[in-house]
Amino acid sequence: MFVCLTMARSHPPISSNPVFPLVPAAIPAKCRESGSLLTAELSNTNLLQNCEDSTRIQRIKKMFDEAQLSVSAYDTAWLAMVPTPTSSMEDSPFFPQCARWIQDNQLSDGSWGLPLPRRDPSLTKDALSSTLACILALQRWGLGEEQVTKGLQFLDCNSASVTDQKQHVPIGFDIIFPGMIDYAKDLGLNLPFKSTDVDAMLTKRNVELTRGFGRNAEGRRSYLAYVSEGIQHSQDWDMVMKYQRQNGSLFNSPSTTAVAFSHVQDPDCLRYLYAVLDKFENAAPAIYPLDIRSRLSVIDTLDRLGVARHFNEIKMLLDQTYQCWLQGGEEIFLDTTTCAVAFRLLRVYGYDVSSEDCFFDSLEGYLKDKTAVLELHKASQIIYPEEPILEEISSWTTKFLKQEFRNGSIYVDQPGESISTKVHDALTYPYHVDLDRLGHRRNIHQYSDIDSTWTLKTSYCFPNIGNKDLLKLAAEDFNLCQSIQQKELKQLGRWIIENKLDKLSFARQKLGYCYFSAAATLYAPELSDARISWTKNGVLTTVVDDFFDFGGSMEEIVNLVQLLETWEVDGSTDFCSEQVEILFTAIRGTILEIGGMALARQERDVTGHVNDIWVELVKAGLKEAEWSRNKWVPTMEEYMKNGLVSFALGPIVLSALYLVGPKLSEEMVSSPEYKNLYEGVSTCGRLLNDWRGVQRESEQGTVNAVSVLLHEGGRTLDDAMEEVKRAIERERKQLLRLVLLEKEKGIPNCCKQLFWNMAKACHLFYMNDDGYTNEEMVSVAKSILDEPIHLSP
């Protein structure tokens, strides 16, 4: 049995049949001239030229230039508290400009921190921490008495939030905030907190500081070093300085580095602090530097919103990132999130990066940073065969994220609602399942509501996140592509009627499904020809599948095979039935149309090859029909050799390869690389179909991989199902390696991507059951094909 979304083990040879026409004259003139159904229309659909504001693209491109970070009142306060390290001026600030910044930037409610319109109600603890730090800095130098009073009033009005378990908790709050309370006592400040609350906080801090190191001793030590401002005089500064980085910082944290410099006067710490102020003038951010992570975030966002293809700058930035990776740059490898995102993006774009490299920083391992864990989880999905490190990361991150999602835990890096949605999507739609346009639509909707606020020891903002220009571009791009696809789908509907396929009572009508898988992956306007070819062949393989299974007699099946082998017909007498005539005419017309559309791109006639693909398919279908009628169970080797072809991916994928742009020579389509790509996706598809459809096909008496394994003996049903599942995972990993890594081979990258697109479509359709017949897929397809994106004003 062969299915619409599936097909072939070995490459069908280029036709040498002397009766098959191989010259362009055999192609109807209208096919040679028309190409895509919408060729003329597509010439006027350049999104970048049609934007309402022509400067929007340039504004988006500026996001690549450098990291944009908000300054941090909290970190600035700790720089302001650094004393001048000379005996004559020990009571003056080393960075007086930071003290002035604090005086100039108190908010209207008396607090310091994120601007009030941007501040999430769940971030009150963060505001309390920033405000107390700024109060301490002013009190330390006897500055801003009125501002200190207003700040204390803010603490008083919001003191209940200190012990509120529903509030978002900054990293180290339970150590740092009580530590600042102790420091306030030394400065003679009377803080407006209940004595019982203060005692509870101090007790919790002492417990936190004295408890054992446990399994992750290194993570525990790095964590205590990171929150040094909450420990101060009892800190082991020799231990802390072991974490100093090449740029002189401690953890790229201005606050930690400032406190360390106050105690040890290390010149490299001072060099780092000068660099921070040189960049941000009179204030400090929550983390610095962050250039690589910021740029990777822009690239990732462009990818997730579906508009990366419009920006040539991406390759240059990834080249720079790859060089940093090869050099072992600290900015990548000492930050888990940056390392995981870099690994994932570099692999997806075809760079050779090893999973052997360090992923998990000891500090973040201790913190259980949910954002870092989520990025590790996504990185672990870009996995090749024999990568136990990624398998281990995938296993524990999946368990961890599922548990945290069920528990509704407060998240370290972002407010819970924002990241919980990301966790849900990552667990529900892994990389090998998530069709491009489905992810784009989901991400556009999330992006419109995204919170650009992140939290370490204090909150900070990426101004590039939530960029309205980028959001509008993504929505316009989605809607433009959708409008073109809607017109294509209507014309495809007319094609079915014109070819009388709707008259075949036995046939499933799956135009929407077939077109959806094309539109969700080959979504760019200029890929119209490829979408048309993909869809028509998908429809035809579905109809022929039903014809071979139960719609046609053995005589009709043999007749169709012979007609496609000989190609030419001599009147209606060559058809043994009207059904055969309808099928052959539709298949022949589609083959000729594809040949016509491909001629301009390939500068050679590929019609013979497309027909050969079809011939191999129907011959495989004939063999399965004979097995079924004779109640014959083949060996596993026999079954898979034929089943890969009968899964019917050949006409869908291999024909479309000629229509995505690059030239494919005869040497390329005869190469081992081409054969391996074809075998890989066909194996995934065939086994997925058999794994999910075993009950249905068993009831129908149809042979599949599971039943063949059971027939061989020595296995239970569960054993056979597990064996097939492992084979699917093995083939998927190998296919991904072929698609992404071996870019030095002959097949162009955009052509190889079609094999992975089809693999993802198969995994999506068979994610939970035999998805090709699952009505839930209707709503999924509808969201891509029928529902435009509307942005809030």
Coordinates of N, CA and C in Angstrom, one line a residue, residues 694-775:
V694 N -0.6 0.3 12.3 CA -0.6 -1.2 12.4 C -1.9 -1.8 12.7
Q695 N -2.7 -1.1 13.6 CA -4.0 -1.7 13.9 C -5.0 -1.7 12.7
R696 N -5.0 -0.5 12.0 CA -5.9 -0.4 10.9 C -5.5 -1.4 9.8
E697 N -4.2 -1.4 9.5 CA -3.8 -2.3 8.4 C -3.9 -3.8 8.7
S698 N -3.8 -4.1 10.0 CA -4.0 -5.5 10.5 C -5.4 -5.9 10.2
E699 N -6.3 -5.0 10.5 CA -7.7 -5.3 10.3 C -8.0 -5.4 8.8
Q700 N -7.3 -4.7 8.0 CA -7.5 -4.8 6.5 C -6.8 -6.0 5.9
G701 N -5.9 -6.6 6.7 CA -5.1 -7.7 6.1 C -3.9 -7.2 5.3
T702 N -3.5 -6.0 5.5 CA -2.4 -5.4 4.7 C -1.1 -5.6 5.5
V703 N -0.1 -6.0 4.7 CA 1.3 -6.2 5.3 C 1.9 -4.9 5.6
N704 N 2.5 -4.8 6.8 CA 3.4 -3.6 7.1 C 4.6 -4.1 7.9
A705 N 5.5 -3.1 8.3 CA 6.7 -3.5 8.9 C 6.5 -4.2 10.2
V706 N 5.5 -3.8 11.0 CA 5.3 -4.4 12.3 C 4.8 -5.8 12.1
S707 N 3.9 -6.1 11.2 CA 3.4 -7.4 11.0 C 4.4 -8.3 10.4
V708 N 5.3 -7.8 9.6 CA 6.4 -8.6 9.0 C 7.4 -9.0 10.2
L709 N 7.7 -8.1 11.1 CA 8.5 -8.5 12.2 C 7.9 -9.5 13.1
L710 N 6.6 -9.4 13.3 CA 5.8 -10.4 14.1 C 5.8 -11.8 13.4
H711 N 5.7 -11.7 12.1 CA 5.7 -13.0 11.3 C 7.0 -13.7 11.4
E712 N 8.1 -12.9 11.5 CA 9.5 -13.5 11.6 C 9.6 -14.2 12.9
G713 N 8.8 -13.9 13.9 CA 8.8 -14.6 15.2 C 9.8 -14.0 16.2
G714 N 9.7 -14.4 17.4 CA 10.6 -14.0 18.5 C 10.4 -12.6 19.1
R715 N 9.2 -12.0 18.7 CA 8.9 -10.7 19.3 C 7.5 -10.6 19.7
T716 N 7.2 -9.8 20.7 CA 5.8 -9.5 21.0 C 5.5 -8.3 20.2
L717 N 4.2 -7.9 20.2 CA 3.8 -6.7 19.5 C 4.5 -5.5 20.0
D718 N 4.6 -5.4 21.4 CA 5.3 -4.2 21.9 C 6.8 -4.2 21.5
D719 N 7.4 -5.4 21.4 CA 8.8 -5.4 21.0 C 9.0 -4.9 19.5
A720 N 8.0 -5.4 18.7 CA 8.1 -5.0 17.3 C 7.8 -3.5 17.1
M721 N 6.9 -3.0 17.9 CA 6.6 -1.5 17.8 C 7.8 -0.7 18.3
E722 N 8.4 -1.1 19.3 CA 9.6 -0.4 19.9 C 10.8 -0.5 18.9
E723 N 10.9 -1.6 18.2 CA 12.0 -1.8 17.2 C 11.8 -0.8 16.0
V724 N 10.5 -0.7 15.6 CA 10.2 0.2 14.5 C 10.4 1.7 15.0
K725 N 10.0 2.0 16.2 CA 10.2 3.3 16.7 C 11.7 3.7 16.7
R726 N 12.5 2.8 17.2 CA 14.0 3.1 17.2 C 14.5 3.3 15.8
A727 N 14.0 2.5 14.9 CA 14.5 2.6 13.5 C 14.1 4.0 12.9
I728 N 12.9 4.5 13.3 CA 12.5 5.8 12.8 C 13.4 6.9 13.4
E729 N 13.7 6.8 14.6 CA 14.6 7.8 15.2 C 16.0 7.7 14.6
R730 N 16.5 6.5 14.4 CA 17.8 6.4 13.8 C 17.9 7.0 12.4
E731 N 16.9 6.7 11.6 CA 16.8 7.2 10.2 C 16.7 8.7 10.2
R732 N 15.9 9.2 11.1 CA 15.6 10.7 11.2 C 16.9 11.4 11.5
K733 N 17.7 10.9 12.4 CA 19.0 11.6 12.8 C 19.9 11.5 11.6
Q734 N 20.0 10.4 11.0 CA 20.9 10.3 9.8 C 20.5 11.2 8.7
L735 N 19.2 11.3 8.5 CA 18.7 12.2 7.4 C 19.0 13.7 7.7
L736 N 18.9 14.0 9.0 CA 19.2 15.4 9.4 C 20.7 15.7 9.2
R737 N 21.5 14.7 9.5 CA 22.9 14.9 9.2 C 23.2 15.1 7.7
L738 N 22.6 14.3 6.9 CA 22.8 14.4 5.4 C 22.3 15.8 4.9
V739 N 21.2 16.3 5.5 CA 20.6 17.5 5.0 C 21.5 18.7 5.5
L740 N 21.9 18.7 6.8 CA 22.6 19.9 7.3 C 24.1 19.9 7.2
L741 N 24.7 18.8 7.5 CA 26.1 18.8 7.6 C 26.9 18.6 6.3
E742 N 26.5 17.7 5.5 CA 27.3 17.4 4.3 C 27.1 18.4 3.2
K743 N 27.3 19.7 3.5 CA 27.0 20.7 2.5 C 28.1 20.7 1.4
E744 N 29.2 20.0 1.6 CA 30.2 20.0 0.6 C 29.9 19.1 -0.6
K745 N 28.8 18.3 -0.4 CA 28.4 17.4 -1.4 C 27.7 18.2 -2.6
G746 N 27.2 17.4 -3.6 CA 26.8 18.0 -4.8 C 25.4 18.6 -4.8
I747 N 24.4 18.0 -4.0 CA 23.1 18.5 -4.0 C 23.0 19.8 -3.3
P748 N 22.4 20.8 -4.0 CA 22.3 22.2 -3.3 C 21.5 22.1 -2.0
N749 N 21.8 23.0 -1.1 CA 21.2 23.0 0.2 C 19.7 23.1 0.2
C750 N 19.2 24.1 -0.7 CA 17.7 24.3 -0.7 C 17.0 23.1 -1.3
C751 N 17.7 22.2 -2.1 CA 17.1 21.0 -2.6 C 17.1 20.0 -1.5
K752 N 18.2 19.9 -0.7 CA 18.2 18.9 0.4 C 17.2 19.2 1.4
Q753 N 16.9 20.5 1.6 CA 15.9 20.9 2.6 C 14.5 20.3 2.3
L754 N 14.2 20.0 1.0 CA 12.9 19.4 0.7 C 12.7 18.1 1.3
F755 N 13.8 17.3 1.4 CA 13.7 16.0 2.0 C 13.4 16.1 3.5
W756 N 14.0 17.1 4.2 CA 13.7 17.3 5.6 C 12.3 17.9 5.7
N757 N 11.9 18.7 4.8 CA 10.5 19.2 4.9 C 9.5 18.1 4.9
M758 N 9.7 17.1 4.0 CA 8.8 16.0 3.9 C 8.9 15.1 5.1
A759 N 10.1 15.0 5.7 CA 10.2 14.2 6.9 C 9.4 14.8 8.0
K760 N 9.5 16.1 8.1 CA 8.7 16.8 9.2 C 7.2 16.7 8.9
A761 N 6.8 16.8 7.7 CA 5.4 16.6 7.4 C 4.9 15.2 7.8
C762 N 5.7 14.2 7.5 CA 5.3 12.8 7.9 C 5.2 12.7 9.4
H763 N 6.2 13.3 10.1 CA 6.2 13.2 11.6 C 5.0 13.9 12.1
L764 N 4.6 15.1 11.5 CA 3.5 15.8 12.0 C 2.2 15.0 11.8
F765 N 2.0 14.5 10.6 CA 0.8 13.7 10.3 C 0.7 12.5 11.1
Y766 N 1.8 11.9 11.5 CA 1.7 10.7 12.3 C 2.2 10.9 13.7
M767 N 2.1 12.1 14.2 CA 2.6 12.4 15.5 C 1.9 11.7 16.6
N768 N 0.5 11.6 16.5 CA -0.2 10.9 17.6 C -1.0 9.6 17.0
D769 N -1.3 9.6 15.8 CA -2.0 8.5 15.2 C -1.8 8.6 13.7
D770 N -2.7 7.9 12.9 CA -2.7 8.0 11.5 C -3.2 9.3 11.1
G771 N -2.4 10.3 11.2 CA -2.8 11.7 11.0 C -3.4 12.1 9.7
Y772 N -3.1 11.3 8.7 CA -3.6 11.6 7.3 C -5.1 11.5 7.3
T773 N -5.7 10.8 8.2 CA -7.2 10.7 8.3 C -7.7 11.4 9.5
N774 N -6.9 12.1 10.3 CA -7.3 12.8 11.5 C -7.9 14.1 11.2
E775 N -9.1 14.3 11.6 CA -9.8 15.5 11.3 C -9.3 16.7 12.0

